[in-house]
């Protein structure tokens, strides 16, 4: 085995340090080393987006990044969005608008959409569809996902107005 | 899929990276955004002994204006190209072209330096960069030098980049203020890469005479190329539908065009002409004028 490397990174607001083989993919690090199995592997060829996480706030396919490249970075996985008592607006949107069927794609889709909403808090339907380019859903036909994202954007705008953002946009503890 | 084993080192400066390249005796590869290299590693199509991570080198970041050129650090991501106000203002075609690369996640990681250095014939930035007279700043143990992008691409994934050097920045000529430009892409329906991508930058005198013409084409051939035969037929002429058709008929002249499972050579030549024609029409015959 080649020399392993020490990585220190923040995952869902918790600092983690580990020794990893350089060839270990970030998605394997999250799923196997940290046991955060919410991040899925759909294709493993950079196409499906099921493995999408936020790296320093930006949506990235974690099957196309090495864990060592994430040294020093702040990662958010679906586990960091919210929990059943405190759903993130995007999770609320998927719930209200039936944005999932089998749910396999859902964690990656939600992370990609959180990335979109951070940059474009009030996206048009077209912008949502464009941003969905990097994720594949085999079930829904996308319409309900689009509805869910627009619902989330509207909810977040309301929260912004009432000044309640931090309360209702939790970033969970991770595990 | 799991790559074969390799060593990993992070370079903190450009000098560091060059020294590490020298020490590796050709066994190492530079790692920037990783969005071309990591898929190759996973398929085990390449198995470098060492990856030299250059993605944290501060001096490879940043976008600035220098005279009539925009100097873009090699690590600038496609997303940054798309969202930079300076690029939007001086060469919107580069911002627009970056937007059609892959998807949101890919654009967050992929870099301009990696895209050009990788020399994928189906990538989008090579043609656009050729149409913007791009120069590469390349640094090696002997110091810095400027390479013209025209002539840099030697074959699929093969470039004129000297062995122990890296691309530090890419500079693009700011088109004349009256010039218009467009990048038109026909994307492969599965991969999203360009089956053909045509970038045209055309400027005219106040009386309508064409005084600046650049056409860069990627996707169709083994390497991206400048369609000089098209450019020459436009220069000094007044725009008309006939002129555009005559010029676009030569769009494949400089291309080294072959067929593959998805598109025959004939089809690629056809696409090349049609997309060049459309690009020139959008610029020179905007709706209602012809
Ligand atoms: C799903 C998917 C879809 C994509 N779709 C498109 C598309 O539609 N259009 C398109 O154009 N591209 C597309 N790409 C490729 C993407 O744009 C790549 O990110 C880009 O081509 C390479 O940039 P990188 O920074 O990721 O390079 P890396 O993968 O890190 O490196 C690529 C190569 O360039 C070398 N290199 C990198 N930086 C330098 C440097 N500064 N100096 C010298 N050598 C260097 C590396 O050693 C390596 O050999 C896609 C990629 C994926 C995964
Ligand atoms: S598993 Fe990463 S993109 Fe499909
Ligand atoms: S809900 Fe089944 S793949 Fe999207």
JSON list of C-alpha atoms in Angstrom, two decimals, chain B residues 81-254:
[
{"chain": "B", "resi": 81, "resn": "UNK", "atom": "CA", "xyz": [-15.68, 31.76, -15.71]},
{"chain": "B", "resi": 82, "resn": "UNK", "atom": "CA", "xyz": [-19.44, 31.77, -15.99]},
{"chain": "B", "resi": 83, "resn": "UNK", "atom": "CA", "xyz": [-20.07, 34.11, -13.07]},
{"chain": "B", "resi": 84, "resn": "UNK", "atom": "CA", "xyz": [-17.12, 36.55, -13.29]},
{"chain": "B", "resi": 85, "resn": "UNK", "atom": "CA", "xyz": [-18.40, 40.10, -13.89]},
{"chain": "B", "resi": 86, "resn": "UNK", "atom": "CA", "xyz": [-15.12, 41.00, -15.62]},
{"chain": "B", "resi": 87, "resn": "UNK", "atom": "CA", "xyz": [-15.50, 38.15, -18.11]},
{"chain": "B", "resi": 88, "resn": "UNK", "atom": "CA", "xyz": [-19.19, 38.87, -18.63]},
{"chain": "B", "resi": 89, "resn": "UNK", "atom": "CA", "xyz": [-18.33, 42.48, -19.42]},
{"chain": "B", "resi": 90, "resn": "UNK", "atom": "CA", "xyz": [-15.32, 41.98, -21.71]},
{"chain": "B", "resi": 91, "resn": "UNK", "atom": "CA", "xyz": [-15.96, 38.62, -23.40]},
{"chain": "B", "resi": 92, "resn": "UNK", "atom": "CA", "xyz": [-19.44, 37.30, -22.66]},
{"chain": "B", "resi": 93, "resn": "UNK", "atom": "CA", "xyz": [-18.89, 34.40, -25.06]},
{"chain": "B", "resi": 94, "resn": "UNK", "atom": "CA", "xyz": [-16.42, 32.83, -22.61]},
{"chain": "B", "resi": 95, "resn": "UNK", "atom": "CA", "xyz": [-18.92, 33.10, -19.77]},
{"chain": "B", "resi": 96, "resn": "UNK", "atom": "CA", "xyz": [-21.65, 31.60, -21.96]},
{"chain": "B", "resi": 97, "resn": "UNK", "atom": "CA", "xyz": [-19.44, 28.76, -23.19]},
{"chain": "B", "resi": 98, "resn": "UNK", "atom": "CA", "xyz": [-18.38, 27.84, -19.65]},
{"chain": "B", "resi": 99, "resn": "UNK", "atom": "CA", "xyz": [-22.06, 27.51, -18.80]},
{"chain": "B", "resi": 100, "resn": "UNK", "atom": "CA", "xyz": [-22.58, 24.67, -21.30]},
{"chain": "B", "resi": 101, "resn": "UNK", "atom": "CA", "xyz": [-19.79, 22.52, -19.87]},
{"chain": "B", "resi": 102, "resn": "UNK", "atom": "CA", "xyz": [-21.08, 19.41, -18.14]},
{"chain": "B", "resi": 103, "resn": "UNK", "atom": "CA", "xyz": [-23.37, 20.32, -15.26]},
{"chain": "B", "resi": 104, "resn": "UNK", "atom": "CA", "xyz": [-23.40, 22.44, -12.12]},
{"chain": "B", "resi": 105, "resn": "UNK", "atom": "CA", "xyz": [-21.29, 20.01, -10.11]},
{"chain": "B", "resi": 106, "resn": "UNK", "atom": "CA", "xyz": [-18.73, 19.56, -12.90]},
{"chain": "B", "resi": 107, "resn": "UNK", "atom": "CA", "xyz": [-18.45, 23.34, -13.33]},
{"chain": "B", "resi": 108, "resn": "UNK", "atom": "CA", "xyz": [-17.72, 23.74, -9.64]},
{"chain": "B", "resi": 109, "resn": "UNK", "atom": "CA", "xyz": [-14.59, 21.58, -9.93]},
{"chain": "B", "resi": 110, "resn": "UNK", "atom": "CA", "xyz": [-13.28, 21.68, -13.51]},
{"chain": "B", "resi": 111, "resn": "UNK", "atom": "CA", "xyz": [-10.67, 24.33, -14.29]},
{"chain": "B", "resi": 112, "resn": "UNK", "atom": "CA", "xyz": [-9.71, 26.28, -17.39]},
{"chain": "B", "resi": 113, "resn": "UNK", "atom": "CA", "xyz": [-6.08, 25.14, -17.15]},
{"chain": "B", "resi": 114, "resn": "UNK", "atom": "CA", "xyz": [-7.08, 21.50, -16.83]},
{"chain": "B", "resi": 115, "resn": "UNK", "atom": "CA", "xyz": [-9.57, 21.75, -19.66]},
{"chain": "B", "resi": 116, "resn": "UNK", "atom": "CA", "xyz": [-6.96, 23.08, -22.10]},
{"chain": "B", "resi": 117, "resn": "UNK", "atom": "CA", "xyz": [-4.04, 20.98, -20.84]},
{"chain": "B", "resi": 118, "resn": "UNK", "atom": "CA", "xyz": [-6.14, 17.83, -21.07]},
{"chain": "B", "resi": 119, "resn": "UNK", "atom": "CA", "xyz": [-6.80, 18.50, -24.79]},
{"chain": "B", "resi": 120, "resn": "UNK", "atom": "CA", "xyz": [-9.95, 16.46, -25.02]},
{"chain": "B", "resi": 121, "resn": "UNK", "atom": "CA", "xyz": [-11.11, 17.01, -28.61]},
{"chain": "B", "resi": 122, "resn": "UNK", "atom": "CA", "xyz": [-14.73, 17.10, -27.44]},
{"chain": "B", "resi": 123, "resn": "UNK", "atom": "CA", "xyz": [-14.18, 19.73, -24.73]},
{"chain": "B", "resi": 124, "resn": "UNK", "atom": "CA", "xyz": [-15.73, 23.16, -25.09]},
{"chain": "B", "resi": 125, "resn": "UNK", "atom": "CA", "xyz": [-13.05, 25.60, -24.07]},
{"chain": "B", "resi": 126, "resn": "UNK", "atom": "CA", "xyz": [-10.40, 24.80, -26.73]},
{"chain": "B", "resi": 127, "resn": "UNK", "atom": "CA", "xyz": [-12.45, 26.19, -29.64]},
{"chain": "B", "resi": 128, "resn": "UNK", "atom": "CA", "xyz": [-13.57, 29.20, -27.66]},
{"chain": "B", "resi": 129, "resn": "UNK", "atom": "CA", "xyz": [-10.04, 29.92, -26.50]},
{"chain": "B", "resi": 130, "resn": "UNK", "atom": "CA", "xyz": [-8.72, 29.67, -30.07]},
{"chain": "B", "resi": 131, "resn": "UNK", "atom": "CA", "xyz": [-11.34, 32.18, -31.23]},
{"chain": "B", "resi": 132, "resn": "UNK", "atom": "CA", "xyz": [-10.17, 34.51, -28.45]},
{"chain": "B", "resi": 133, "resn": "UNK", "atom": "CA", "xyz": [-6.47, 34.28, -29.51]},
{"chain": "B", "resi": 134, "resn": "UNK", "atom": "CA", "xyz": [-5.57, 32.58, -26.25]},
{"chain": "B", "resi": 135, "resn": "UNK", "atom": "CA", "xyz": [-1.99, 32.42, -25.00]},
{"chain": "B", "resi": 136, "resn": "UNK", "atom": "CA", "xyz": [-0.86, 30.05, -22.29]},
{"chain": "B", "resi": 137, "resn": "UNK", "atom": "CA", "xyz": [1.61, 31.15, -19.67]},
{"chain": "B", "resi": 138, "resn": "UNK", "atom": "CA", "xyz": [3.69, 28.10, -18.95]},
{"chain": "B", "resi": 139, "resn": "UNK", "atom": "CA", "xyz": [6.27, 27.77, -16.20]},
{"chain": "B", "resi": 140, "resn": "UNK", "atom": "CA", "xyz": [9.12, 25.29, -15.95]},
{"chain": "B", "resi": 141, "resn": "UNK", "atom": "CA", "xyz": [12.51, 25.12, -14.25]},
{"chain": "B", "resi": 142, "resn": "UNK", "atom": "CA", "xyz": [13.74, 27.53, -16.94]},
{"chain": "B", "resi": 143, "resn": "UNK", "atom": "CA", "xyz": [11.17, 30.16, -16.00]},
{"chain": "B", "resi": 144, "resn": "UNK", "atom": "CA", "xyz": [8.04, 31.42, -17.66]},
{"chain": "B", "resi": 145, "resn": "UNK", "atom": "CA", "xyz": [7.18, 31.43, -21.33]},
{"chain": "B", "resi": 146, "resn": "UNK", "atom": "CA", "xyz": [4.14, 32.27, -23.40]},
{"chain": "B", "resi": 147, "resn": "UNK", "atom": "CA", "xyz": [2.75, 29.70, -25.82]},
{"chain": "B", "resi": 148, "resn": "UNK", "atom": "CA", "xyz": [0.15, 30.44, -28.44]},
{"chain": "B", "resi": 149, "resn": "UNK", "atom": "CA", "xyz": [-2.78, 28.11, -28.06]},
{"chain": "B", "resi": 150, "resn": "UNK", "atom": "CA", "xyz": [-2.91, 27.79, -31.84]},
{"chain": "B", "resi": 151, "resn": "UNK", "atom": "CA", "xyz": [-0.46, 24.93, -32.33]},
{"chain": "B", "resi": 152, "resn": "UNK", "atom": "CA", "xyz": [-0.67, 23.69, -28.73]},
{"chain": "B", "resi": 153, "resn": "UNK", "atom": "CA", "xyz": [-3.05, 20.81, -29.44]},
{"chain": "B", "resi": 154, "resn": "UNK", "atom": "CA", "xyz": [-1.13, 18.02, -31.18]},
{"chain": "B", "resi": 155, "resn": "UNK", "atom": "CA", "xyz": [-3.61, 15.15, -30.98]},
{"chain": "B", "resi": 156, "resn": "UNK", "atom": "CA", "xyz": [-6.33, 13.77, -28.73]},
{"chain": "B", "resi": 157, "resn": "UNK", "atom": "CA", "xyz": [-5.03, 14.33, -25.16]},
{"chain": "B", "resi": 158, "resn": "UNK", "atom": "CA", "xyz": [-1.62, 15.32, -26.54]},
{"chain": "B", "resi": 159, "resn": "UNK", "atom": "CA", "xyz": [-0.23, 18.85, -26.31]},
{"chain": "B", "resi": 160, "resn": "UNK", "atom": "CA", "xyz": [2.97, 20.78, -26.79]},
{"chain": "B", "resi": 161, "resn": "UNK", "atom": "CA", "xyz": [3.29, 21.36, -23.04]},
{"chain": "B", "resi": 162, "resn": "UNK", "atom": "CA", "xyz": [6.93, 20.71, -22.07]},
{"chain": "B", "resi": 163, "resn": "UNK", "atom": "CA", "xyz": [7.30, 17.79, -19.67]},
{"chain": "B", "resi": 164, "resn": "UNK", "atom": "CA", "xyz": [8.20, 19.39, -16.36]},
{"chain": "B", "resi": 165, "resn": "UNK", "atom": "CA", "xyz": [6.03, 22.45, -16.69]},
{"chain": "B", "resi": 166, "resn": "UNK", "atom": "CA", "xyz": [2.57, 23.60, -15.89]},
{"chain": "B", "resi": 167, "resn": "UNK", "atom": "CA", "xyz": [0.08, 26.06, -17.28]},
{"chain": "B", "resi": 168, "resn": "UNK", "atom": "CA", "xyz": [-0.08, 28.96, -14.84]},
{"chain": "B", "resi": 169, "resn": "UNK", "atom": "CA", "xyz": [-2.60, 31.17, -16.63]},
{"chain": "B", "resi": 170, "resn": "UNK", "atom": "CA", "xyz": [-4.49, 31.60, -19.86]},
{"chain": "B", "resi": 171, "resn": "UNK", "atom": "CA", "xyz": [-4.86, 35.00, -21.45]},
{"chain": "B", "resi": 172, "resn": "UNK", "atom": "CA", "xyz": [-7.64, 35.87, -23.86]},
{"chain": "B", "resi": 173, "resn": "UNK", "atom": "CA", "xyz": [-7.73, 38.79, -26.29]},
{"chain": "B", "resi": 174, "resn": "UNK", "atom": "CA", "xyz": [-10.58, 41.11, -25.46]},
{"chain": "B", "resi": 175, "resn": "UNK", "atom": "CA", "xyz": [-12.49, 41.33, -28.75]},
{"chain": "B", "resi": 176, "resn": "UNK", "atom": "CA", "xyz": [-12.88, 44.80, -30.34]},
{"chain": "B", "resi": 177, "resn": "UNK", "atom": "CA", "xyz": [-15.72, 46.62, -28.62]},
{"chain": "B", "resi": 178, "resn": "UNK", "atom": "CA", "xyz": [-18.01, 46.43, -31.66]},
{"chain": "B", "resi": 179, "resn": "UNK", "atom": "CA", "xyz": [-17.38, 42.71, -32.19]},
{"chain": "B", "resi": 180, "resn": "UNK", "atom": "CA", "xyz": [-20.03, 40.14, -31.49]},
{"chain": "B", "resi": 181, "resn": "UNK", "atom": "CA", "xyz": [-19.43, 36.56, -30.58]},
{"chain": "B", "resi": 182, "resn": "UNK", "atom": "CA", "xyz": [-21.24, 33.32, -30.00]},
{"chain": "B", "resi": 183, "resn": "UNK", "atom": "CA", "xyz": [-20.49, 29.70, -29.07]},
{"chain": "B", "resi": 184, "resn": "UNK", "atom": "CA", "xyz": [-22.88, 27.13, -30.52]},
{"chain": "B", "resi": 185, "resn": "UNK", "atom": "CA", "xyz": [-22.69, 23.55, -29.34]},
{"chain": "B", "resi": 186, "resn": "UNK", "atom": "CA", "xyz": [-24.37, 20.37, -30.40]},
{"chain": "B", "resi": 187, "resn": "UNK", "atom": "CA", "xyz": [-23.95, 18.23, -27.32]},
{"chain": "B", "resi": 188, "resn": "UNK", "atom": "CA", "xyz": [-23.68, 14.47, -27.38]},
{"chain": "B", "resi": 189, "resn": "UNK", "atom": "CA", "xyz": [-27.03, 13.39, -25.94]},
{"chain": "B", "resi": 190, "resn": "UNK", "atom": "CA", "xyz": [-25.45, 10.98, -23.46]},
{"chain": "B", "resi": 191, "resn": "UNK", "atom": "CA", "xyz": [-22.10, 12.48, -22.46]},
{"chain": "B", "resi": 192, "resn": "UNK", "atom": "CA", "xyz": [-22.94, 16.15, -22.87]},
{"chain": "B", "resi": 193, "resn": "UNK", "atom": "CA", "xyz": [-19.56, 16.76, -24.51]},
{"chain": "B", "resi": 194, "resn": "UNK", "atom": "CA", "xyz": [-19.44, 18.60, -27.84]},
{"chain": "B", "resi": 195, "resn": "UNK", "atom": "CA", "xyz": [-20.13, 16.63, -31.02]},
{"chain": "B", "resi": 196, "resn": "UNK", "atom": "CA", "xyz": [-19.48, 20.00, -32.58]},
{"chain": "B", "resi": 197, "resn": "UNK", "atom": "CA", "xyz": [-18.86, 23.37, -30.96]},
{"chain": "B", "resi": 198, "resn": "UNK", "atom": "CA", "xyz": [-18.26, 26.50, -33.00]},
{"chain": "B", "resi": 199, "resn": "UNK", "atom": "CA", "xyz": [-17.10, 29.77, -31.54]},
{"chain": "B", "resi": 200, "resn": "UNK", "atom": "CA", "xyz": [-17.18, 32.80, -33.82]},
{"chain": "B", "resi": 201, "resn": "UNK", "atom": "CA", "xyz": [-15.96, 36.29, -32.95]},
{"chain": "B", "resi": 202, "resn": "UNK", "atom": "CA", "xyz": [-16.63, 38.85, -35.67]},
{"chain": "B", "resi": 203, "resn": "UNK", "atom": "CA", "xyz": [-16.22, 42.63, -35.75]},
{"chain": "B", "resi": 204, "resn": "UNK", "atom": "CA", "xyz": [-17.32, 45.12, -38.39]},
{"chain": "B", "resi": 205, "resn": "UNK", "atom": "CA", "xyz": [-16.39, 48.70, -39.39]},
{"chain": "B", "resi": 206, "resn": "UNK", "atom": "CA", "xyz": [-19.09, 51.35, -39.07]},
{"chain": "B", "resi": 207, "resn": "UNK", "atom": "CA", "xyz": [-19.88, 50.81, -42.77]},
{"chain": "B", "resi": 208, "resn": "UNK", "atom": "CA", "xyz": [-20.41, 47.09, -42.15]},
{"chain": "B", "resi": 209, "resn": "UNK", "atom": "CA", "xyz": [-17.14, 45.75, -43.56]},
{"chain": "B", "resi": 210, "resn": "UNK", "atom": "CA", "xyz": [-15.86, 42.80, -41.57]},
{"chain": "B", "resi": 211, "resn": "UNK", "atom": "CA", "xyz": [-12.57, 43.77, -39.92]},
{"chain": "B", "resi": 212, "resn": "UNK", "atom": "CA", "xyz": [-12.11, 41.00, -37.36]},
{"chain": "B", "resi": 213, "resn": "UNK", "atom": "CA", "xyz": [-12.96, 37.33, -37.74]},
{"chain": "B", "resi": 214, "resn": "UNK", "atom": "CA", "xyz": [-12.06, 34.34, -35.60]},
{"chain": "B", "resi": 215, "resn": "UNK", "atom": "CA", "xyz": [-13.64, 30.92, -35.79]},
{"chain": "B", "resi": 216, "resn": "UNK", "atom": "CA", "xyz": [-12.60, 28.17, -33.37]},
{"chain": "B", "resi": 217, "resn": "UNK", "atom": "CA", "xyz": [-14.05, 24.69, -33.70]},
{"chain": "B", "resi": 218, "resn": "UNK", "atom": "CA", "xyz": [-13.96, 21.73, -31.30]},
{"chain": "B", "resi": 219, "resn": "UNK", "atom": "CA", "xyz": [-15.70, 18.40, -31.14]},
{"chain": "B", "resi": 220, "resn": "UNK", "atom": "CA", "xyz": [-15.52, 17.32, -34.76]},
{"chain": "B", "resi": 221, "resn": "UNK", "atom": "CA", "xyz": [-11.82, 16.64, -35.19]},
{"chain": "B", "resi": 222, "resn": "UNK", "atom": "CA", "xyz": [-8.89, 15.05, -33.42]},
{"chain": "B", "resi": 223, "resn": "UNK", "atom": "CA", "xyz": [-7.91, 18.48, -32.16]},
{"chain": "B", "resi": 224, "resn": "UNK", "atom": "CA", "xyz": [-9.66, 21.82, -31.85]},
{"chain": "B", "resi": 225, "resn": "UNK", "atom": "CA", "xyz": [-8.67, 24.15, -34.66]},
{"chain": "B", "resi": 226, "resn": "UNK", "atom": "CA", "xyz": [-9.05, 27.63, -36.05]},
{"chain": "B", "resi": 227, "resn": "UNK", "atom": "CA", "xyz": [-11.06, 27.65, -39.27]},
{"chain": "B", "resi": 228, "resn": "UNK", "atom": "CA", "xyz": [-8.71, 30.02, -41.06]},
{"chain": "B", "resi": 229, "resn": "UNK", "atom": "CA", "xyz": [-10.37, 29.35, -44.45]},
{"chain": "B", "resi": 230, "resn": "UNK", "atom": "CA", "xyz": [-13.63, 30.68, -43.07]},
{"chain": "B", "resi": 231, "resn": "UNK", "atom": "CA", "xyz": [-12.00, 33.69, -41.44]},
{"chain": "B", "resi": 232, "resn": "UNK", "atom": "CA", "xyz": [-10.19, 34.67, -44.65]},
{"chain": "B", "resi": 233, "resn": "UNK", "atom": "CA", "xyz": [-13.37, 34.55, -46.69]},
{"chain": "B", "resi": 234, "resn": "UNK", "atom": "CA", "xyz": [-15.10, 36.91, -44.28]},
{"chain": "B", "resi": 235, "resn": "UNK", "atom": "CA", "xyz": [-12.42, 39.56, -43.80]},
{"chain": "B", "resi": 236, "resn": "UNK", "atom": "CA", "xyz": [-12.89, 42.75, -45.82]},
{"chain": "B", "resi": 237, "resn": "UNK", "atom": "CA", "xyz": [-16.35, 41.69, -46.99]},
{"chain": "B", "resi": 238, "resn": "UNK", "atom": "CA", "xyz": [-19.84, 42.98, -46.29]},
{"chain": "B", "resi": 239, "resn": "UNK", "atom": "CA", "xyz": [-22.10, 40.49, -44.54]},
{"chain": "B", "resi": 240, "resn": "UNK", "atom": "CA", "xyz": [-24.69, 38.68, -46.63]},
{"chain": "B", "resi": 241, "resn": "UNK", "atom": "CA", "xyz": [-26.34, 35.29, -46.56]},
{"chain": "B", "resi": 242, "resn": "UNK", "atom": "CA", "xyz": [-24.33, 34.23, -49.62]},
{"chain": "B", "resi": 243, "resn": "UNK", "atom": "CA", "xyz": [-21.05, 35.27, -48.04]},
{"chain": "B", "resi": 244, "resn": "UNK", "atom": "CA", "xyz": [-21.84, 33.31, -44.90]},
{"chain": "B", "resi": 245, "resn": "UNK", "atom": "CA", "xyz": [-22.77, 30.20, -46.87]},
{"chain": "B", "resi": 246, "resn": "UNK", "atom": "CA", "xyz": [-19.66, 30.41, -49.01]},
{"chain": "B", "resi": 247, "resn": "UNK", "atom": "CA", "xyz": [-17.42, 30.89, -45.99]},
{"chain": "B", "resi": 248, "resn": "UNK", "atom": "CA", "xyz": [-19.07, 28.22, -43.83]},
{"chain": "B", "resi": 249, "resn": "UNK", "atom": "CA", "xyz": [-18.66, 25.67, -46.65]},
{"chain": "B", "resi": 250, "resn": "UNK", "atom": "CA", "xyz": [-14.97, 25.69, -45.67]},
{"chain": "B", "resi": 251, "resn": "UNK", "atom": "CA", "xyz": [-15.51, 25.14, -41.94]},
{"chain": "B", "resi": 252, "resn": "UNK", "atom": "CA", "xyz": [-14.04, 21.63, -42.02]},
{"chain": "B", "resi": 253, "resn": "UNK", "atom": "CA", "xyz": [-11.03, 22.49, -44.23]},
{"chain": "B", "resi": 254, "resn": "UNK", "atom": "CA", "xyz": [-8.51, 22.73, -41.39]}
]
